Tab-separated table of C-alpha atoms and ligand atoms in Angstrom:
chain	number	residue	atom	x	y	z
A	1	MET	CA	31.904	-1.335	-21.717
A	2	ALA	CA	29.848	1.720	-21.595
A	3	ALA	CA	29.357	5.256	-20.432
A	4	VAL	CA	26.371	5.852	-18.151
A	5	THR	CA	24.345	9.037	-17.918
A	6	PHE	CA	21.652	10.144	-15.297
A	7	ASN	CA	19.697	13.071	-16.669
A	8	LYS	CA	17.464	14.924	-14.119
A	9	VAL	CA	16.384	11.496	-12.518
A	10	GLU	CA	13.639	11.753	-10.136
A	11	LYS	CA	11.933	8.993	-7.866
A	12	SER	CA	9.026	9.130	-5.287
A	13	PHE	CA	7.664	6.289	-3.190
A	14	GLY	CA	4.075	7.330	-2.749
A	15	LYS	CA	3.895	10.796	-1.642
A	16	PHE	CA	7.582	10.982	-0.686
A	17	LYS	CA	10.042	12.292	-3.085
A	18	ILE	CA	13.323	10.388	-2.591
A	19	ILE	CA	15.429	11.508	-5.590
A	20	HIS	CA	15.249	15.140	-6.592
A	21	GLY	CA	16.524	15.483	-10.073
A	22	ILE	CA	19.977	13.990	-10.220
A	23	SER	CA	22.303	14.424	-13.282
A	24	PHE	CA	25.788	13.147	-13.589
A	25	ASP	CA	27.982	11.293	-16.083
A	26	ILE	CA	30.051	8.032	-15.773
A	27	ALA	CA	32.642	7.789	-18.433
A	28	ASP	CA	33.292	4.611	-20.156
A	29	GLY	CA	35.518	2.387	-17.797
A	30	GLU	CA	35.135	4.655	-14.876
A	31	PHE	CA	34.646	3.391	-11.224
A	32	VAL	CA	32.110	5.769	-9.725
A	33	VAL	CA	31.140	5.256	-5.997
A	34	LEU	CA	27.855	6.525	-4.839
A	35	VAL	CA	28.207	7.488	-1.093
A	36	GLY	CA	26.060	8.980	1.537
A	37	PRO	CA	24.386	8.277	4.804
A	38	SER	CA	21.558	5.718	5.320
A	39	GLY	CA	18.458	6.653	3.463
A	40	CYS	CA	20.220	9.283	1.007
A	41	GLY	CA	18.824	7.238	-1.937
A	42	LYS	CA	21.984	5.679	-3.211
A	43	SER	CA	20.571	2.123	-3.504
A	44	THR	CA	17.431	3.703	-5.184
A	45	LEU	CA	19.606	5.317	-7.873
A	46	LEU	CA	21.570	1.973	-8.516
A	47	ARG	CA	18.273	0.023	-8.490
A	48	MET	CA	16.968	2.462	-11.117
A	49	LEU	CA	20.057	1.878	-13.225
A	50	ALA	CA	19.685	-1.821	-12.925
A	51	GLY	CA	16.116	-1.832	-13.868
A	52	LEU	CA	14.833	-3.089	-10.638
A	53	GLU	CA	13.157	0.112	-9.811
A	54	GLU	CA	11.000	2.411	-12.237
A	55	ILE	CA	12.481	5.770	-13.000
A	56	GLY	CA	9.996	8.280	-11.859
A	57	ALA	CA	11.103	11.221	-14.233
A	58	GLY	CA	14.310	12.018	-16.287
A	59	GLU	CA	16.435	9.581	-17.999
A	60	ILE	CA	19.111	7.002	-17.505
A	61	ALA	CA	21.125	6.107	-20.558
A	62	ILE	CA	23.710	3.293	-20.857
A	63	ASP	CA	25.972	3.607	-23.988
A	64	GLY	CA	23.943	6.336	-25.395
A	65	ARG	CA	20.657	4.254	-25.288
A	66	VAL	CA	17.969	5.544	-22.970
A	67	VAL	CA	16.881	2.579	-20.834
A	68	ASN	CA	13.832	3.734	-19.023
A	69	ASP	CA	11.609	1.211	-20.794
A	70	VAL	CA	14.337	-1.495	-21.268
A	71	ASP	CA	13.742	-4.535	-19.322
A	72	SER	CA	16.360	-5.149	-16.628
A	73	LYS	CA	17.711	-8.331	-18.355
A	74	ASP	CA	18.159	-6.447	-21.572
A	75	ARG	CA	20.386	-3.633	-20.106
A	76	ASP	CA	23.576	-5.620	-20.266
A	77	ILE	CA	24.517	-4.883	-16.648
A	78	ALA	CA	25.532	-7.413	-13.738
A	79	MET	CA	24.837	-6.797	-10.220
A	80	VAL	CA	26.579	-7.921	-7.048
A	81	PHE	CA	24.649	-7.697	-3.865
A	82	GLN	CA	25.456	-7.334	-0.126
A	83	SER	CA	23.547	-10.828	0.344
A	84	TYR	CA	25.534	-12.626	-2.395
A	85	ALA	CA	22.362	-14.170	-3.717
A	86	LEU	CA	23.787	-17.485	-4.663
A	87	TYR	CA	21.630	-20.500	-5.625
A	88	PRO	CA	22.119	-22.770	-2.515
A	89	HIS	CA	21.395	-25.979	-4.335
A	90	MET	CA	24.039	-25.310	-7.159
A	91	THR	CA	27.976	-25.782	-7.062
A	92	VAL	CA	30.159	-22.856	-7.593
A	93	ARG	CA	30.635	-23.816	-11.217
A	94	ASP	CA	26.812	-23.966	-11.820
A	95	ASN	CA	26.363	-20.717	-9.946
A	96	LEU	CA	28.910	-19.025	-12.225
A	97	GLY	CA	27.463	-20.469	-15.513
A	98	PHE	CA	23.846	-20.141	-14.670
A	99	SER	CA	23.027	-16.831	-16.309
A	100	LEU	CA	24.669	-17.881	-19.591
A	101	LYS	CA	22.697	-21.145	-19.517
A	102	LEU	CA	19.602	-19.377	-19.108
A	103	ARG	CA	20.418	-17.537	-22.179
A	104	LYS	CA	20.892	-20.755	-23.878
A	105	ALA	CA	24.638	-19.854	-24.529
A	106	ASP	CA	26.875	-22.506	-26.189
A	107	PRO	CA	28.104	-24.837	-23.487
A	108	ALA	CA	31.630	-24.651	-24.663
A	109	LEU	CA	31.485	-20.915	-24.259
A	110	ILE	CA	29.998	-21.011	-20.788
A	111	GLY	CA	32.713	-23.469	-19.710
A	112	GLU	CA	35.421	-21.144	-21.186
A	113	ARG	CA	33.977	-18.046	-19.290
A	114	VAL	CA	33.602	-20.033	-16.035
A	115	VAL	CA	37.006	-21.198	-15.997
A	116	ASN	CA	38.257	-17.759	-17.013
A	117	ALA	CA	36.318	-16.136	-13.978
A	118	ALA	CA	37.369	-18.700	-11.737
A	119	ARG	CA	41.010	-18.120	-12.579
A	120	ILE	CA	40.714	-14.274	-12.145
A	121	LEU	CA	39.168	-14.841	-8.757
A	122	ASN	CA	41.176	-17.728	-7.572
A	123	LEU	CA	38.058	-19.879	-7.415
A	124	ASP	CA	39.593	-22.872	-9.321
A	125	ALA	CA	39.975	-25.202	-6.440
A	126	LEU	CA	36.225	-24.416	-5.299
A	127	LEU	CA	34.171	-25.104	-8.335
A	128	GLY	CA	32.752	-28.371	-7.014
A	129	ARG	CA	31.597	-26.820	-3.762
A	130	PHE	CA	28.149	-25.610	-2.753
A	131	PRO	CA	27.744	-22.107	-1.208
A	132	ARG	CA	27.272	-23.407	2.235
A	133	GLU	CA	30.790	-25.142	2.003
A	134	LEU	CA	32.367	-21.668	1.335
A	135	SER	CA	33.508	-18.683	3.740
A	136	GLY	CA	31.937	-15.246	3.292
A	137	GLY	CA	34.938	-13.976	1.446
A	138	GLN	CA	34.710	-16.924	-1.023
A	139	ARG	CA	30.925	-16.541	-1.357
A	140	GLN	CA	31.448	-12.773	-2.274
A	141	ARG	CA	34.154	-13.861	-5.011
A	142	VAL	CA	31.592	-16.267	-6.476
A	143	ALA	CA	29.027	-13.385	-6.535
A	144	MET	CA	31.603	-11.284	-8.437
A	145	GLY	CA	32.490	-14.221	-10.578
A	146	ARG	CA	29.034	-14.610	-11.611
A	147	ALA	CA	29.022	-10.926	-12.698
A	148	ILE	CA	32.312	-11.354	-14.680
A	149	VAL	CA	30.937	-14.435	-16.593
A	150	ARG	CA	28.319	-12.346	-18.180
A	151	ASP	CA	30.849	-9.844	-19.551
A	152	PRO	CA	28.447	-6.997	-19.011
A	153	LYS	CA	28.739	-3.343	-20.092
A	154	VAL	CA	28.385	-2.098	-16.481
A	155	PHE	CA	28.953	-3.754	-13.050
A	156	LEU	CA	26.839	-2.749	-10.325
A	157	PHE	CA	27.699	-3.166	-6.582
A	158	ASP	CA	25.559	-2.813	-3.847
A	159	GLU	CA	27.227	-2.523	-0.475
A	160	PRO	CA	29.170	-5.927	-1.458
A	161	LEU	CA	31.380	-5.952	1.506
A	162	SER	CA	29.031	-5.085	4.422
A	163	ASN	CA	28.722	-8.782	5.476
A	164	LEU	CA	32.371	-9.368	5.813
A	165	ASP	CA	34.611	-8.986	8.857
A	166	ALA	CA	36.845	-5.997	8.874
A	167	LYS	CA	40.042	-7.805	7.738
A	168	LEU	CA	38.080	-9.551	4.857
A	169	ARG	CA	36.738	-6.360	3.787
A	170	VAL	CA	40.074	-4.838	3.428
A	171	ALA	CA	41.276	-7.822	1.283
A	172	MET	CA	37.992	-7.926	-0.792
A	173	ARG	CA	38.244	-4.104	-1.344
A	174	ALA	CA	41.841	-4.572	-2.985
A	175	GLU	CA	40.461	-7.574	-5.113
A	176	ILE	CA	37.788	-5.337	-6.486
A	177	LYS	CA	40.159	-2.721	-7.228
A	178	ALA	CA	42.711	-5.162	-9.031
A	179	LEU	CA	39.492	-6.613	-10.912
A	180	HIS	CA	38.588	-3.175	-12.233
A	181	GLN	CA	42.118	-2.325	-13.182
A	182	ARG	CA	42.314	-5.687	-15.114
A	183	LEU	CA	38.994	-5.511	-16.814
A	184	LYS	CA	38.266	-1.927	-16.765
A	185	THR	CA	34.622	-2.352	-16.932
A	186	THR	CA	32.400	0.700	-16.092
A	187	THR	CA	31.556	0.293	-12.540
A	188	VAL	CA	28.937	1.822	-10.157
A	189	TYR	CA	29.464	0.944	-6.526
A	190	VAL	CA	27.182	1.887	-3.614
A	191	THR	CA	28.492	1.985	0.009
A	192	HIS	CA	28.053	4.041	3.116
A	193	ASP	CA	31.716	3.542	4.052
A	194	GLN	CA	33.854	6.653	3.085
A	195	VAL	CA	36.936	4.605	3.185
A	196	GLU	CA	35.671	2.251	0.427
A	197	ALA	CA	34.800	5.418	-1.559
A	198	MET	CA	38.049	6.899	-1.175
A	199	THR	CA	40.128	3.787	-2.024
A	200	LEU	CA	38.181	2.409	-4.955
A	201	ALA	CA	36.785	5.351	-6.763
A	202	ASP	CA	37.851	7.295	-9.898
A	203	LYS	CA	34.835	9.551	-9.010
A	204	ILE	CA	32.908	9.811	-5.945
A	205	VAL	CA	29.147	11.061	-5.770
A	206	VAL	CA	28.263	12.257	-2.298
A	207	LEU	CA	24.529	12.133	-1.865
A	208	ARG	CA	22.511	13.785	0.699
A	209	ALA	CA	18.729	13.474	0.972
A	210	GLY	CA	18.196	12.678	-2.671
A	211	HIS	CA	20.439	15.459	-4.053
A	212	ILE	CA	24.154	15.497	-5.078
A	213	GLU	CA	26.074	17.337	-2.538
A	214	GLN	CA	29.411	17.014	-4.410
A	215	ALA	CA	30.865	14.771	-7.333
A	216	GLY	CA	34.543	14.711	-7.993
A	217	THR	CA	37.656	12.703	-7.613
A	218	PRO	CA	38.703	11.449	-4.235
A	219	ASP	CA	41.318	14.359	-3.970
A	220	ASP	CA	38.415	16.831	-4.731
A	221	VAL	CA	35.984	15.730	-2.052
A	222	TYR	CA	38.716	15.211	0.486
A	223	ASN	CA	40.893	18.253	-0.006
A	224	HIS	CA	38.289	20.606	-1.505
A	225	PRO	CA	34.888	19.852	0.115
A	226	VAL	CA	32.212	22.178	-0.864
A	227	SER	CA	30.188	21.961	2.539
A	228	MET	CA	30.476	20.927	6.070
A	229	PHE	CA	28.470	17.798	5.123
A	230	VAL	CA	30.886	16.547	2.760
A	231	ALA	CA	33.913	17.588	4.924
A	232	GLY	CA	32.409	15.825	7.857
A	233	PHE	CA	31.455	12.738	5.900
A	234	ILE	CA	34.490	12.040	4.158
A	235	GLY	CA	37.523	11.327	6.243
A	236	SER	CA	38.067	9.533	9.534
A	237	PRO	CA	38.125	10.553	12.250
A	238	THR	CA	36.235	13.395	10.815
A	239	MET	CA	37.154	17.044	10.335
A	240	ASN	CA	37.024	19.020	13.237
A	241	PHE	CA	34.793	22.168	13.228
A	242	THR	CA	35.314	25.170	15.561
A	243	ARG	CA	33.994	28.522	15.589
A	244	GLY	CA	36.150	31.487	14.308
A	245	ARG	CA	36.445	34.839	12.664
A	246	ILE	CA	38.439	36.004	9.696
A	247	GLY	CA	40.725	38.782	10.627
A	248	GLU	CA	40.023	42.523	9.625
A	249	ASP	CA	42.639	42.265	6.694
A	250	ALA	CA	42.029	38.624	6.050
A	251	SER	CA	45.633	37.915	6.944
A	252	SER	CA	44.753	35.678	9.938
A	253	VAL	CA	41.887	33.629	11.260
A	254	SER	CA	41.226	33.436	15.020
A	255	LEU	CA	39.650	30.509	16.643
A	256	HIS	CA	37.405	31.194	19.581
A	257	ASP	CA	38.106	29.485	22.879
A	258	ARG	CA	37.076	30.230	26.565
A	259	GLN	CA	40.841	30.685	27.322
A	260	GLY	CA	41.009	33.437	24.648
A	261	ASP	CA	41.282	33.382	20.933
A	262	THR	CA	43.782	31.428	18.985
A	263	VAL	CA	45.211	33.444	16.051
A	264	LEU	CA	46.434	31.561	13.000
A	265	PRO	CA	48.197	33.281	10.105
A	266	LEU	CA	46.791	32.536	6.656
A	267	THR	CA	48.789	31.571	3.766
A	268	ALA	CA	48.809	33.914	0.724
A	269	GLU	CA	46.457	31.590	-1.225
A	270	ARG	CA	44.022	31.482	1.701
A	271	GLN	CA	44.322	35.401	2.192
A	272	ALA	CA	43.410	35.876	-1.288
A	273	ARG	CA	40.469	33.589	-1.070
A	274	TYR	CA	39.148	35.217	2.086
A	275	ALA	CA	39.847	38.904	1.187
A	276	ALA	CA	36.226	39.369	0.448
A	277	HIS	CA	35.216	38.048	3.903
A	278	ALA	CA	37.358	39.958	6.249
A	279	GLY	CA	35.916	40.190	9.620
A	280	ARG	CA	33.312	37.520	9.005
A	281	GLU	CA	32.344	34.855	11.660
A	282	VAL	CA	32.971	31.404	10.258
A	283	VAL	CA	33.271	27.768	11.177
A	284	VAL	CA	36.860	26.611	10.708
A	285	GLY	CA	37.423	23.056	9.523
A	286	ILE	CA	40.910	21.345	10.455
A	287	ARG	CA	41.447	17.736	9.598
A	288	PRO	CA	42.986	15.694	12.595
A	289	GLU	CA	46.188	14.932	10.522
A	290	HIS	CA	46.935	18.690	10.084
A	291	PHE	CA	47.796	19.175	13.628
A	292	ALA	CA	51.495	18.432	14.753
A	293	PRO	CA	53.152	18.457	17.997
A	294	ALA	CA	54.809	21.983	18.397
A	295	GLY	CA	58.265	20.484	19.490
A	296	ALA	CA	60.860	23.249	19.550
A	297	GLU	CA	58.609	25.683	17.496
A	298	PRO	CA	56.367	28.191	19.122
A	299	PRO	CA	52.885	26.449	19.506
A	300	GLN	CA	49.918	27.761	17.634
A	301	LEU	CA	47.357	26.016	19.865
A	302	THR	CA	47.635	24.816	23.367
A	303	ALA	CA	44.630	22.808	24.886
A	304	VAL	CA	44.096	20.352	27.579
A	305	VAL	CA	44.071	16.594	26.655
A	306	ASP	CA	40.947	14.766	27.444
A	307	VAL	CA	41.659	11.275	26.059
A	308	VAL	CA	44.597	9.680	24.238
A	309	GLU	CA	43.823	6.743	21.886
A	310	PRO	CA	47.205	5.175	20.693
A	311	LEU	CA	46.498	3.310	17.301
A	312	GLY	CA	50.079	2.025	16.777
A	313	SER	CA	51.007	3.940	13.567
A	314	ASP	CA	49.723	7.072	15.151
A	315	THR	CA	47.846	8.461	18.175
A	316	LEU	CA	44.633	10.213	18.368
A	317	VAL	CA	44.464	12.920	20.953
A	318	PHE	CA	41.126	14.516	22.126
A	319	LEU	CA	41.378	18.095	23.360
A	320	THR	CA	38.999	20.456	24.882
A	321	PHE	CA	38.570	23.438	22.660
A	322	GLY	CA	36.051	26.100	21.607
A	323	ASP	CA	32.578	24.864	22.241
A	324	GLY	CA	33.429	21.147	22.187
A	325	GLU	CA	36.249	18.683	21.477
A	326	ILE	CA	38.798	18.534	18.611
A	327	VAL	CA	40.895	15.540	17.545
A	328	ALA	CA	44.547	15.704	16.549
A	329	ARG	CA	46.286	12.735	14.845
A	330	VAL	CA	50.007	12.824	15.926
A	331	PRO	CA	52.983	10.576	15.828
A	332	PRO	CA	52.883	7.686	18.362
A	333	ALA	CA	55.710	9.116	20.241
A	334	THR	CA	54.226	12.438	21.098
A	335	PRO	CA	54.023	12.918	24.903
A	336	ALA	CA	50.370	13.394	25.690
A	337	ALA	CA	48.412	12.621	29.041
A	338	PRO	CA	44.843	13.151	30.002
A	339	GLY	CA	44.539	16.257	32.047
A	340	GLN	CA	47.799	17.699	30.713
A	341	PRO	CA	48.080	20.476	28.156
A	342	ILE	CA	49.482	19.870	24.747
A	343	ALA	CA	51.123	22.233	22.483
A	344	LEU	CA	50.359	21.941	18.759
A	345	ARG	CA	50.962	23.432	15.466
A	346	ILE	CA	48.445	23.562	12.455
A	347	ASP	CA	49.075	23.314	8.734
A	348	VAL	CA	47.293	26.534	8.012
A	349	GLY	CA	47.608	25.871	4.116
A	350	GLN	CA	44.968	23.048	4.678
A	351	LEU	CA	42.225	24.825	6.977
A	352	HIS	CA	38.802	25.385	5.696
A	353	CYS	CA	36.308	28.231	6.284
A	354	PHE	CA	32.508	27.494	6.155
A	355	ASP	CA	29.547	29.876	6.355
A	356	PRO	CA	27.932	29.089	9.802
A	357	VAL	CA	24.506	29.463	8.384
A	358	THR	CA	24.498	27.737	4.963
A	359	GLU	CA	27.509	25.463	5.993
A	360	ARG	CA	28.939	25.921	2.375
A	361	VAL	CA	32.687	26.421	2.116
A	362	ILE	CA	33.944	30.025	1.629
B	401	ATP	P1	20.974	2.427	3.014
B	401	ATP	O1	22.359	2.703	3.055
B	401	ATP	O2	20.257	2.564	4.494
B	401	ATP	O3	20.569	1.344	2.173
B	401	ATP	P2	20.293	4.167	0.760
B	401	ATP	O4	20.962	5.538	0.686
B	401	ATP	O5	20.604	3.133	-0.038
B	401	ATP	O6	20.269	3.772	2.253
B	401	ATP	P3	17.511	3.910	-0.259
B	401	ATP	O7	17.520	2.458	0.001
B	401	ATP	O8	17.903	4.305	-1.705
B	401	ATP	O9	18.672	4.638	0.637
B	401	ATP	O10	16.288	4.637	0.308
B	401	ATP	C1	16.046	5.912	0.106
B	401	ATP	C2	14.780	6.416	0.672
B	401	ATP	O11	13.703	5.831	0.087
B	401	ATP	C3	14.717	6.067	2.171
B	401	ATP	O12	14.179	6.864	2.957
B	401	ATP	C4	13.691	4.723	2.092
B	401	ATP	O13	13.128	4.562	3.470
B	401	ATP	C5	13.027	4.952	1.027
B	401	ATP	N1	12.395	3.807	0.283
B	401	ATP	C6	13.187	2.930	-0.390
B	401	ATP	N2	12.600	1.998	-0.928
B	401	ATP	C7	11.293	2.231	-0.741
B	401	ATP	C8	10.089	1.494	-1.128
B	401	ATP	N3	10.082	0.506	-1.808
B	401	ATP	N4	9.007	2.180	-0.378
B	401	ATP	C9	8.916	3.233	0.137
B	401	ATP	N5	10.171	3.937	0.434
B	401	ATP	C10	11.211	3.496	0.119
């Protein structure tokens, strides 16, 4: 087990700078997820940590040792890829033990480690099979087993679940989490899937075009996003953004709509936060789950329903509001029909205001 440090790490491919001076720490035993849209540089960061890509500038340290010039095989890390990368002509047993065999480890030790990994991952019955005789989920478990057998200081995962169907992805996600809870090995996990990031991470690092946009616990990035980018990336359906204005005394915020403004009272905490921004035009962010049917209470927002999507556990209602559409997540029994108005209340303690120009939170 080991801590990992990225210190002002940079990377260019030819003329193009891809990573712009990234610094963050990963504590011993921590599960860190690098998340961001396609092309933001998350795989490149992981590959630099793995030693598969040269570090352009700055330093990466594992367990206090700068590894910039250390060969990949001497970094004591194990990587699990999206493609599994199993040896097709070897049985599961041989795939699991191969890296130790290459290192000329004692056969008794190899046998012990293979049996142990197979037990942890429920592969005991499959040790004699070849990769072609396994399902996608089983192959991914073998790939994880191969990493476990090496007993590395750090596990690296690069989109390991992308090739699996939706149901298997959920099951494997839970297995990876259970594995980390059991082994407590420092883990760096790359994904573009914000649900994987939220469910697995101790710490999420949200990347945008080679910069860190925000790093924090899942609670931090979900409930306290620093920008519209993070607010829009983490959470599904995504946070609603609509134009508004903080009231002259900062006791309320009004949402602009063609039918007239909707005025929402602000909580004491939000009033204190927005006091210095009274009268300012903002983008107001409201998550779908922070709407609720008004029921017998006076509605705070009334809008016409465009589309109703029942999900079983709850229902998504798409409404025309402001310059576009907003989505509310409501209980399944809520009466809602296309073309009809719906009356909603908003959890005003949970709304966010962003600067319309910088898109940073206020
Ligand atoms: P994805 O989710 O699509 O895999 P990513 O966030 O992992 O994206 P990277 O693979 O790290 O992104 O790539 C970051 C940027 O660097 C992209 O613009 C990509 O085109 C570029 N890039 C990556 N590898 C190379 C390379 N070997 N040569 C040139 N450009 C590269």
